[in-house]
Short mmCIF file of C-alpha atoms in Angstrom, two decimals:
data_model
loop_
_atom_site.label_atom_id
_atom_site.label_comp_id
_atom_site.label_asym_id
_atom_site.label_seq_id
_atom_site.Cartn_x
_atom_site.Cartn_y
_atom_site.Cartn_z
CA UNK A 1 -8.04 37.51 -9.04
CA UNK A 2 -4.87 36.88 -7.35
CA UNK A 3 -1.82 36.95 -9.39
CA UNK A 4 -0.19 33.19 -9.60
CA UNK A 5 3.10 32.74 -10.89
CA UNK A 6 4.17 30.19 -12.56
CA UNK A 7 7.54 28.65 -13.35
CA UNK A 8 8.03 26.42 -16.21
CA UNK A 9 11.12 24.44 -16.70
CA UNK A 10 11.94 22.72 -19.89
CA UNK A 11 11.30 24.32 -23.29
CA UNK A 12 10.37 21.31 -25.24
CA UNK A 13 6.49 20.06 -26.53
CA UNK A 14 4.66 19.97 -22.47
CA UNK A 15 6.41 23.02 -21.78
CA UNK A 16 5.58 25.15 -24.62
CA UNK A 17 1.55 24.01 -25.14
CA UNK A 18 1.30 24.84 -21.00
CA UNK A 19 2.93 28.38 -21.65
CA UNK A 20 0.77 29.06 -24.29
CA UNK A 21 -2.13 28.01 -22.38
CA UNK A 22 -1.56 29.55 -19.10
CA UNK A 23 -1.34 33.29 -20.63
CA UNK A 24 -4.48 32.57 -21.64
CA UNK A 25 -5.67 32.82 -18.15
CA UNK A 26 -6.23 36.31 -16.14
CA UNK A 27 -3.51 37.30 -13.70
CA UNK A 28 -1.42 34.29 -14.70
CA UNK A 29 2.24 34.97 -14.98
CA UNK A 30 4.36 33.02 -16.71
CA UNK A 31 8.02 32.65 -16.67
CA UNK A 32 9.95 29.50 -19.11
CA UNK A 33 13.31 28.70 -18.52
CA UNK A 34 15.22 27.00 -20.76
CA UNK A 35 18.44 25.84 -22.17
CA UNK A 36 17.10 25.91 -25.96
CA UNK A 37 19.23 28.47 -27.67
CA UNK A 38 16.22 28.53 -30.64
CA UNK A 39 13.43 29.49 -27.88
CA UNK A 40 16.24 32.37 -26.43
CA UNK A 41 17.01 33.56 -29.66
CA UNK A 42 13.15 33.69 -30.61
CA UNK A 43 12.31 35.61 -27.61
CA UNK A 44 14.88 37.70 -27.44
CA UNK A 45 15.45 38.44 -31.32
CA UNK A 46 12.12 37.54 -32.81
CA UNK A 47 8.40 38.02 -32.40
CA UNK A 48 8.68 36.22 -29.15
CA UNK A 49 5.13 35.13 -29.09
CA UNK A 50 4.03 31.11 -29.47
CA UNK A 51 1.36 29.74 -31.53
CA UNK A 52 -0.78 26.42 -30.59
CA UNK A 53 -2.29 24.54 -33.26
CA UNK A 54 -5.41 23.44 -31.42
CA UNK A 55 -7.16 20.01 -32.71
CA UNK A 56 -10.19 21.75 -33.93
CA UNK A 57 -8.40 23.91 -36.19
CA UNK A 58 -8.63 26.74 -34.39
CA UNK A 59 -5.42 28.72 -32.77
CA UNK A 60 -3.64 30.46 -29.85
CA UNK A 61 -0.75 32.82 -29.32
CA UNK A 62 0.99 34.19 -26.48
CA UNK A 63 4.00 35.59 -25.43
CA UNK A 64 5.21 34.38 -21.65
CA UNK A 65 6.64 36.77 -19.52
CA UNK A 66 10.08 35.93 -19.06
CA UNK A 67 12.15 33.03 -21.12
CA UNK A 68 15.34 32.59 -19.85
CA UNK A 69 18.38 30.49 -18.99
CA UNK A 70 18.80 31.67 -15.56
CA UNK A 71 17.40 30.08 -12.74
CA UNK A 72 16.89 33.30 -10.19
CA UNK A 73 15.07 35.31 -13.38
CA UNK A 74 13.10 32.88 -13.95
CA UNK A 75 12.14 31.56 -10.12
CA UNK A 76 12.56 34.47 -7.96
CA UNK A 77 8.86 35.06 -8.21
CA UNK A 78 7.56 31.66 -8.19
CA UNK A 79 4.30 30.21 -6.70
CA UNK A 80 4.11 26.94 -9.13
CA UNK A 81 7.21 25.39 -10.42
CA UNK A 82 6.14 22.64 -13.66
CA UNK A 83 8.76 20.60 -14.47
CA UNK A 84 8.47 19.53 -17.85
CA UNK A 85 11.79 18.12 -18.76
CA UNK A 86 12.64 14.38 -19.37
CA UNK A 87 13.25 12.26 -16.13
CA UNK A 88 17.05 11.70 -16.65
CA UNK A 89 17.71 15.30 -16.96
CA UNK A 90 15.50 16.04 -13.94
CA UNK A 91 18.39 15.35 -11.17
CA UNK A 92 20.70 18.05 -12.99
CA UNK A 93 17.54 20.64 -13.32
CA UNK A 94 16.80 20.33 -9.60
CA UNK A 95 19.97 21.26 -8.37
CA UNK A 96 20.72 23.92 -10.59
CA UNK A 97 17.35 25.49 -9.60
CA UNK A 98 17.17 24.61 -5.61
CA UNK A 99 19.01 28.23 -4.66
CA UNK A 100 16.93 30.20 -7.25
CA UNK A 101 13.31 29.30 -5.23
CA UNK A 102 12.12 31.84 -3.04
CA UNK A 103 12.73 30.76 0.46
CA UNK A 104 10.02 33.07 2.35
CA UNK A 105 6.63 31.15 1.01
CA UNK A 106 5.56 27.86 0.24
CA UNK A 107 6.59 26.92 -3.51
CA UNK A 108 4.51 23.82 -5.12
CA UNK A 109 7.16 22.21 -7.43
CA UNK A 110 5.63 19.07 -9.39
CA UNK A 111 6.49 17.53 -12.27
CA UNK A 112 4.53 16.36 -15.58
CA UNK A 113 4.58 13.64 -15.98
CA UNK A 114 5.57 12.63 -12.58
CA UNK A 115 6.45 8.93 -13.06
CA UNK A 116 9.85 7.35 -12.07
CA UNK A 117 9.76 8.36 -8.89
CA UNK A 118 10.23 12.10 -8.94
CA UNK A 119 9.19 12.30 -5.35
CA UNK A 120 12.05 10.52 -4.06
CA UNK A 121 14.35 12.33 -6.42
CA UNK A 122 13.30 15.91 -5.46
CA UNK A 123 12.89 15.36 -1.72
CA UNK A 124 17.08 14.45 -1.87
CA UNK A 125 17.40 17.50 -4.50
CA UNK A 126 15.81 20.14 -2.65
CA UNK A 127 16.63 18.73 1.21
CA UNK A 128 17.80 22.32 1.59
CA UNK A 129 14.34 24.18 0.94
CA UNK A 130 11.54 22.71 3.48
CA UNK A 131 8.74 25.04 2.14
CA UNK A 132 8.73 23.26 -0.92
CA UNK A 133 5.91 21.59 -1.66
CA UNK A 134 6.26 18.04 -3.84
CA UNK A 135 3.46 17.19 -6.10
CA UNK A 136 3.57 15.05 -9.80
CA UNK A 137 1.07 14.81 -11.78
CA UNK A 138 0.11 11.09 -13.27
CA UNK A 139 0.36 12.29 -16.72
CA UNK A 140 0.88 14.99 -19.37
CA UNK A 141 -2.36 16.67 -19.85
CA UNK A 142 -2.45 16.98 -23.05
CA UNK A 143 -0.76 15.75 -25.96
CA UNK A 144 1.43 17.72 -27.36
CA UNK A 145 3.71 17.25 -31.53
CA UNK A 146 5.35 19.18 -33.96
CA UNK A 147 7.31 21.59 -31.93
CA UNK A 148 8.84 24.41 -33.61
CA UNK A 149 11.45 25.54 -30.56
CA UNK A 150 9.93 29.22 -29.99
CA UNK A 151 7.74 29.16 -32.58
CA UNK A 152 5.00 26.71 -32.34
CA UNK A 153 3.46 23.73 -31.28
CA UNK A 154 0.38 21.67 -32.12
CA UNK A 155 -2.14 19.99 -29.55
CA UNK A 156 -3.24 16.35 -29.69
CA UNK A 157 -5.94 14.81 -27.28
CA UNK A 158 -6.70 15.95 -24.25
CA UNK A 159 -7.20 13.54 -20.91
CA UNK A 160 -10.27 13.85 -19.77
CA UNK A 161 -9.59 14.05 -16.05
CA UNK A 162 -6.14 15.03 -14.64
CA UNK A 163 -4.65 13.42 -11.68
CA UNK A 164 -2.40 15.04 -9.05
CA UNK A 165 -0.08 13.28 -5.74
CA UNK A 166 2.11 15.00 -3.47
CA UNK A 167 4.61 13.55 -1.18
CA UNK A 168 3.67 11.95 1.91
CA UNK A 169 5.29 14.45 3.97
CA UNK A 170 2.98 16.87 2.81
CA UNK A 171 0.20 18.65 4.99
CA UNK A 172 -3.90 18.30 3.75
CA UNK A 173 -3.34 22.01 3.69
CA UNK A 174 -0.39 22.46 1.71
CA UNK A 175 -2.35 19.58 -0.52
CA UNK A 176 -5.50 21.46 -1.59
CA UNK A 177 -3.80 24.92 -2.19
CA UNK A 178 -1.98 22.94 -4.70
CA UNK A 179 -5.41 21.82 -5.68
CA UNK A 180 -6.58 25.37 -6.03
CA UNK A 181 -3.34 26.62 -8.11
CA UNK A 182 -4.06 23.56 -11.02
CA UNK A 183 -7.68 23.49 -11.24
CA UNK A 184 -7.12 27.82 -11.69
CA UNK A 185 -3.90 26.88 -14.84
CA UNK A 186 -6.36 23.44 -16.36
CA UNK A 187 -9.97 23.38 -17.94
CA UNK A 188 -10.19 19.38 -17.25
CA UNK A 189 -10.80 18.31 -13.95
CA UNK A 190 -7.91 17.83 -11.64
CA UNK A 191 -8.08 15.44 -8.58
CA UNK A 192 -5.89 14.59 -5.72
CA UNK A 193 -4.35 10.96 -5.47
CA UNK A 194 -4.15 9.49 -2.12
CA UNK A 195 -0.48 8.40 -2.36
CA UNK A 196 2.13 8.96 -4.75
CA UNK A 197 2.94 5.58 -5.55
CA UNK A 198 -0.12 5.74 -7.70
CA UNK A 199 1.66 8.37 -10.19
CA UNK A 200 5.01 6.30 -9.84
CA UNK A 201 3.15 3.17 -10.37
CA UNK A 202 0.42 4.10 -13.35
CA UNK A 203 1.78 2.03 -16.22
CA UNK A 204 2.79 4.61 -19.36
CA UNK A 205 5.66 5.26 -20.67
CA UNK A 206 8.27 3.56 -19.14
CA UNK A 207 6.55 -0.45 -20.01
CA UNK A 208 5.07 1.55 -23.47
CA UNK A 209 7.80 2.35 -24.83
CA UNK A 210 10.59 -0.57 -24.00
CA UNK A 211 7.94 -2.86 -25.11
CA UNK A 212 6.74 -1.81 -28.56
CA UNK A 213 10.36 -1.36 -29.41
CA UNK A 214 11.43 -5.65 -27.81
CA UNK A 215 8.68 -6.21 -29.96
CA UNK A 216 9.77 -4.39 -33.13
CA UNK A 217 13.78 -4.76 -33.09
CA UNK A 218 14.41 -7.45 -29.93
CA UNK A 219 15.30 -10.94 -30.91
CA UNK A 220 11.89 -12.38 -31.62
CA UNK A 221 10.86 -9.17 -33.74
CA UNK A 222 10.46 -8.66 -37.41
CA UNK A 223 13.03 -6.15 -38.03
CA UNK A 224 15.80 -7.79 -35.84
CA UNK A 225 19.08 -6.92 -37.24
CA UNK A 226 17.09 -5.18 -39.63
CA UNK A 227 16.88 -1.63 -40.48
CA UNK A 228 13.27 0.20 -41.69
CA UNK A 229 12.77 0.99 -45.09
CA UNK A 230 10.58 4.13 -43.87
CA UNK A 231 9.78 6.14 -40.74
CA UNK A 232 7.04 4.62 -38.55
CA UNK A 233 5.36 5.51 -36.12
CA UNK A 234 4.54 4.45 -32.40
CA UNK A 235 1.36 3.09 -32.13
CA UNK A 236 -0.35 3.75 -35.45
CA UNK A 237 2.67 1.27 -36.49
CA UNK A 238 2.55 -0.95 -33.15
CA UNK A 239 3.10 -4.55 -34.40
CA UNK A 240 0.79 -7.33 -32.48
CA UNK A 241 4.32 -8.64 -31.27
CA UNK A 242 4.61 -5.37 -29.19
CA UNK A 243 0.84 -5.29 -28.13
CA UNK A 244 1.73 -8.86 -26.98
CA UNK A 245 4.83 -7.60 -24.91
CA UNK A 246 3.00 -5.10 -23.63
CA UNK A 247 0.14 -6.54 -22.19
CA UNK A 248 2.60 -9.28 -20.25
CA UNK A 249 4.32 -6.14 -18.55
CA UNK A 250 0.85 -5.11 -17.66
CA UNK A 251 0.44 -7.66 -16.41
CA UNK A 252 3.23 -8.06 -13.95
CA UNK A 253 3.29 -4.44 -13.27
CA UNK A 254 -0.20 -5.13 -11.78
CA UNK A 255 1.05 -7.89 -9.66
CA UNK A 256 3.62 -5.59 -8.35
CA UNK A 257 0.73 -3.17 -7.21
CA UNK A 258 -0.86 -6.04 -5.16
CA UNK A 259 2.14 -6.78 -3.37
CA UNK A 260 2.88 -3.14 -2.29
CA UNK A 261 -0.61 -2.89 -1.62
CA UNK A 262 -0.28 -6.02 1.00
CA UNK A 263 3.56 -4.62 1.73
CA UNK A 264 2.45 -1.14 2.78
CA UNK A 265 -1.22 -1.32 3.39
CA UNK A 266 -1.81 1.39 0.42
CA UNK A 267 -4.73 1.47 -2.01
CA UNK A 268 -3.48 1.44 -5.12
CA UNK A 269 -6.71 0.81 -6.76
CA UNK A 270 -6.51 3.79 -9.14
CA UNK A 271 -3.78 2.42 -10.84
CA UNK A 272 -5.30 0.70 -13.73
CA UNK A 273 -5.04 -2.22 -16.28
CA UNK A 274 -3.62 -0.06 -18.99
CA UNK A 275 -5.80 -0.81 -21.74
CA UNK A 276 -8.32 0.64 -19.23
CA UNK A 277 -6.30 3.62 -18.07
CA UNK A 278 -6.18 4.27 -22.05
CA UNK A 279 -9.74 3.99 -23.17
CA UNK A 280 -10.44 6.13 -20.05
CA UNK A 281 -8.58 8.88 -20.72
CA UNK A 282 -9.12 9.43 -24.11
CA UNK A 283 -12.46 8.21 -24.32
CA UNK A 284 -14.41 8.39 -27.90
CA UNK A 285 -10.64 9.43 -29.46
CA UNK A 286 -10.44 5.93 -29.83
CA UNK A 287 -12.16 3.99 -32.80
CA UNK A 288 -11.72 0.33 -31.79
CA UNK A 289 -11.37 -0.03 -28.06
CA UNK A 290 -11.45 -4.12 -28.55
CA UNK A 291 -8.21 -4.73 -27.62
CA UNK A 292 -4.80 -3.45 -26.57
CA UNK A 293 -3.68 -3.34 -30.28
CA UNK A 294 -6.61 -1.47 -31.75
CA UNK A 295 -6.66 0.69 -28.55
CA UNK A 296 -3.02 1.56 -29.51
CA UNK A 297 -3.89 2.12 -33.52
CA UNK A 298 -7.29 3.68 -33.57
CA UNK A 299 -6.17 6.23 -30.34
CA UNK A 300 -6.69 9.67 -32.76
CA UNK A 301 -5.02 11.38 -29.95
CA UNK A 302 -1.64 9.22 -30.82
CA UNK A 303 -1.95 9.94 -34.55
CA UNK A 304 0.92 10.80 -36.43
CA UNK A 305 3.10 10.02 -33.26
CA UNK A 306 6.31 9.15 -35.04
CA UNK A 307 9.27 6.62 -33.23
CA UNK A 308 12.76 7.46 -33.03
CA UNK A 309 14.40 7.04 -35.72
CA UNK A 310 17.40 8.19 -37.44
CA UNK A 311 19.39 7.10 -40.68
CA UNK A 312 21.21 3.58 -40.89
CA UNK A 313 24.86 3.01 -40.59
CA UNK A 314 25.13 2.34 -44.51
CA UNK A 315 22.30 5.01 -45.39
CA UNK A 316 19.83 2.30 -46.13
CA UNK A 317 16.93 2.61 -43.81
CA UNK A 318 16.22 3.99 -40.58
CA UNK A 319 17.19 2.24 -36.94
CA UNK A 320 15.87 3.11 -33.47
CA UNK A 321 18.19 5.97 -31.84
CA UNK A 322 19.95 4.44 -29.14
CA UNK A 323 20.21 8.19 -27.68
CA UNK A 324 16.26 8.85 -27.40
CA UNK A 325 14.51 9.04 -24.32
CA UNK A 326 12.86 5.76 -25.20
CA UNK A 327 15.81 4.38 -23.49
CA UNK A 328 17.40 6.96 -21.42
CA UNK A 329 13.84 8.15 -20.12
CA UNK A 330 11.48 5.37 -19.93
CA UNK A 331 14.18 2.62 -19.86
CA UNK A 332 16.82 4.12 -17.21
CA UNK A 333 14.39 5.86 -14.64
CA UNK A 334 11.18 4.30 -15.26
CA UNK A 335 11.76 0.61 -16.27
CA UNK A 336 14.87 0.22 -14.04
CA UNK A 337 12.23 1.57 -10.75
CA UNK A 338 10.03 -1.18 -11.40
CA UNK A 339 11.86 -4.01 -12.05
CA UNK A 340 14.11 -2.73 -8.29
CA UNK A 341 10.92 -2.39 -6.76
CA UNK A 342 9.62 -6.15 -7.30
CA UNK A 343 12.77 -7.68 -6.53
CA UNK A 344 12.86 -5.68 -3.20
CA UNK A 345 9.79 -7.82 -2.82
CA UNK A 346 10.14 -10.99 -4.48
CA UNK A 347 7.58 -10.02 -6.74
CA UNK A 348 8.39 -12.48 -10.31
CA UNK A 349 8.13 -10.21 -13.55
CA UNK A 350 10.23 -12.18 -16.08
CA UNK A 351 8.88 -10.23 -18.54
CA UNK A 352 9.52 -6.87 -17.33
CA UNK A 353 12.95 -8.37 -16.39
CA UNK A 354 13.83 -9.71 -19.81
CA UNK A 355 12.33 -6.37 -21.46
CA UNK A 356 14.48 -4.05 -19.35
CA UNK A 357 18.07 -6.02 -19.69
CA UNK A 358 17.35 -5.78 -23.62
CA UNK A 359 16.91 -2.33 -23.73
CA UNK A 360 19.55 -2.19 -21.47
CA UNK A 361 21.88 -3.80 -24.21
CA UNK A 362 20.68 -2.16 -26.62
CA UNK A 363 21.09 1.13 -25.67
CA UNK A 364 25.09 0.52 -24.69
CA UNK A 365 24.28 0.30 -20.58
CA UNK A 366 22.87 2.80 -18.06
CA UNK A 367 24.59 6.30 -17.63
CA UNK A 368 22.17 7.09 -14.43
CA UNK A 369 19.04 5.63 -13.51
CA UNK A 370 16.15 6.15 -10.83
CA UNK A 371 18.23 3.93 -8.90
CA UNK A 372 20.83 6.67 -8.20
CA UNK A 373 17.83 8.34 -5.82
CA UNK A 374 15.86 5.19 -5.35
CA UNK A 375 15.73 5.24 -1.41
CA UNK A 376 18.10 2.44 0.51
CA UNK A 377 15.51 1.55 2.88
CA UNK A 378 12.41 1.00 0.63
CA UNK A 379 9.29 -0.40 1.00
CA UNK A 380 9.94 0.27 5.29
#
């Protein structure tokens, strides 16, 4: 088997289950760079090696090759670059690591999950190295809690079928070696996507998220101005007001599809209602696949899932962290895409509209935003 190496950036939940699972495979070789002074200390101090708590009880451990702060240790070598850190810390990432990648063969550098545009945003980062090779992948393959930085890290629910997109630069040959590479690091299936704007476009996080928490905290919500008397968690906790929210952004995120569809003569027909992009995923996981709220409780593979939460001002009761990646994630570069993206074409989404300027509020304003990379000239 030919060696395959593979560069993972970001030490947080993704980035530690993929390492783990990847040195399960023969002549993989994995390097993880990371910032997390834990994970450094761990590997450099400790035992080094990483548990997975897999979902049938049953466990792995492994110990990547390299884990590291510094770019050119960890991407001299590369073949496979994974991306695993959140989208607003993606533009700083890609510049620090665009003079570390080899330069004398073709390096695959994707992201997981791909969404808010991270085709747009690497092609500007790495202008500079042409034999890169821009792929996303529609979402994380697996889910992933409980991280103990160097230590440990537990699975959740696996998708059932993994989906892949490159840019639209990229050759059909340059396309199925990437192919080759993922189907060698994943057991599920892994397919190709026709365009990218099917990752960017897949609703997920950045209309979950926003909208469970208008409908918890925003002004029609039952703990507006209120603080919570206990942790809760995402969806186990999801309150029919969010469900409600959500499935309006669906909604209108699905009207924006038909109009770039029309715009740009795409097929965007893989991008799902996503109720249906749910059930499909995770299959018998789910208990009650009725509707978008028992879809959201009954989904075993979001069990346990808690929200962001941190102590009240006056120590009574939690409140919604204003610094999570609820906001600066899903809100900033996921949210702020779409909503751009239908005005660009007259598309109405009041919903989407009204969802993202609360958040926006809420959160104290936007540092950065997909909009910093979002290109001028779009949808010609």
């Amino acid at each position: 088997m030919k060696p395959l190496n593979v560069a993972i950036c970001g030490g947080g939940r993704t980035g530690h289950l993929n390492a783990v699972l990847f040195k399960q495979i023969p002549a993989v070789r994995v390097s993880l760079l990371t910032s997390s002074q834990d994970v450094l200390d761990h590997s450099r101090y400790g035992e080094g090696s990483i548990t997975a708590f897999l979902p049938d009880g049953n466990q792995l451990s492994a110990r990547p090759d390299i884990v590291t702060s510094n770019p050119e240790h960890a991407l001299g070598e590369a073949d496979v670059v994974i991306i695993t850190v959140p989208a607003h810390g993606r533009p700083e990432l890609l510049h620090a690591i665009a003079s570390s990648l080899p330069a004398n063969k073709p390096v695959y550098v994707g992201a997981i999950p791909g969404f808010c545009g991270f085709d747009w945003l690497a092609e500007k980062a790495l202008a500079t190295r042409p034999n890169v090779v821009i792929w996303g992948m529609k979402d994380v393959p697996h889910i992933a809690y409980d991280l103990q930085p160097g230590v440990s890290i537990r699975m959740g629910g696996a998708k059932s079928t993994l989906y892949i997109g490159t840019h639209v630069r990229e050759s059909e040959a340059a396309r199925l070696t990437l192919l080759e590479h993922l189907q060698r690091l994943y057991t599920s299936p892994v397919e190709l996507l026709a365009h990218y704007l099917e990752i960017t476009l897949t609703p997920g996080n950045p209309i979950m998220h926003p909208s469970v928490v208008y409908g918890l905290i925003g002004p029609y919500g039952q703990w507006h101005n209120r603080s919570f008397s206990s942790p809760i968690c995402w969806w186990t906790d999801c309150p029919e007001l969010g469900a409600y929210f959500l499935e309006r952004s669906d909604q209108e995120s699905q009207a924006l599809c038909k109009a770039i569809e029309q715009c740009l003569g795409v097929d965007l027909s893989s991008v799902k209602p996503l109720k249906q992009e749910i059930t499909e995923a995770y299959e018998d996981q789910i208990r009650d696949p009725r509707t978008m709220l028992s879809v959201l409780r009954t989904n075993q593979a979001y069990d346990s899932i808690q929200a962001p939460l941190i102590p009240a001002v006056d120590d009574r009761g939690y409140v919604i962290d204003k610094e999570s990646r609820a906001f600066h994630e899903d809100v900033a570069y996921g949210l702020a895409l779409l909503v751009k993206m239908a005005t660009r074409l007259n598309v109405k989404v009041p919903h989407l509209e009204e969802i993202f300027h609360w958040n926006v509020s809420y959160m104290g304003g936007l540092r950065s935003s997909a909009l910093d990379y979002f290109p001028e000239t779009w949808p010609t």
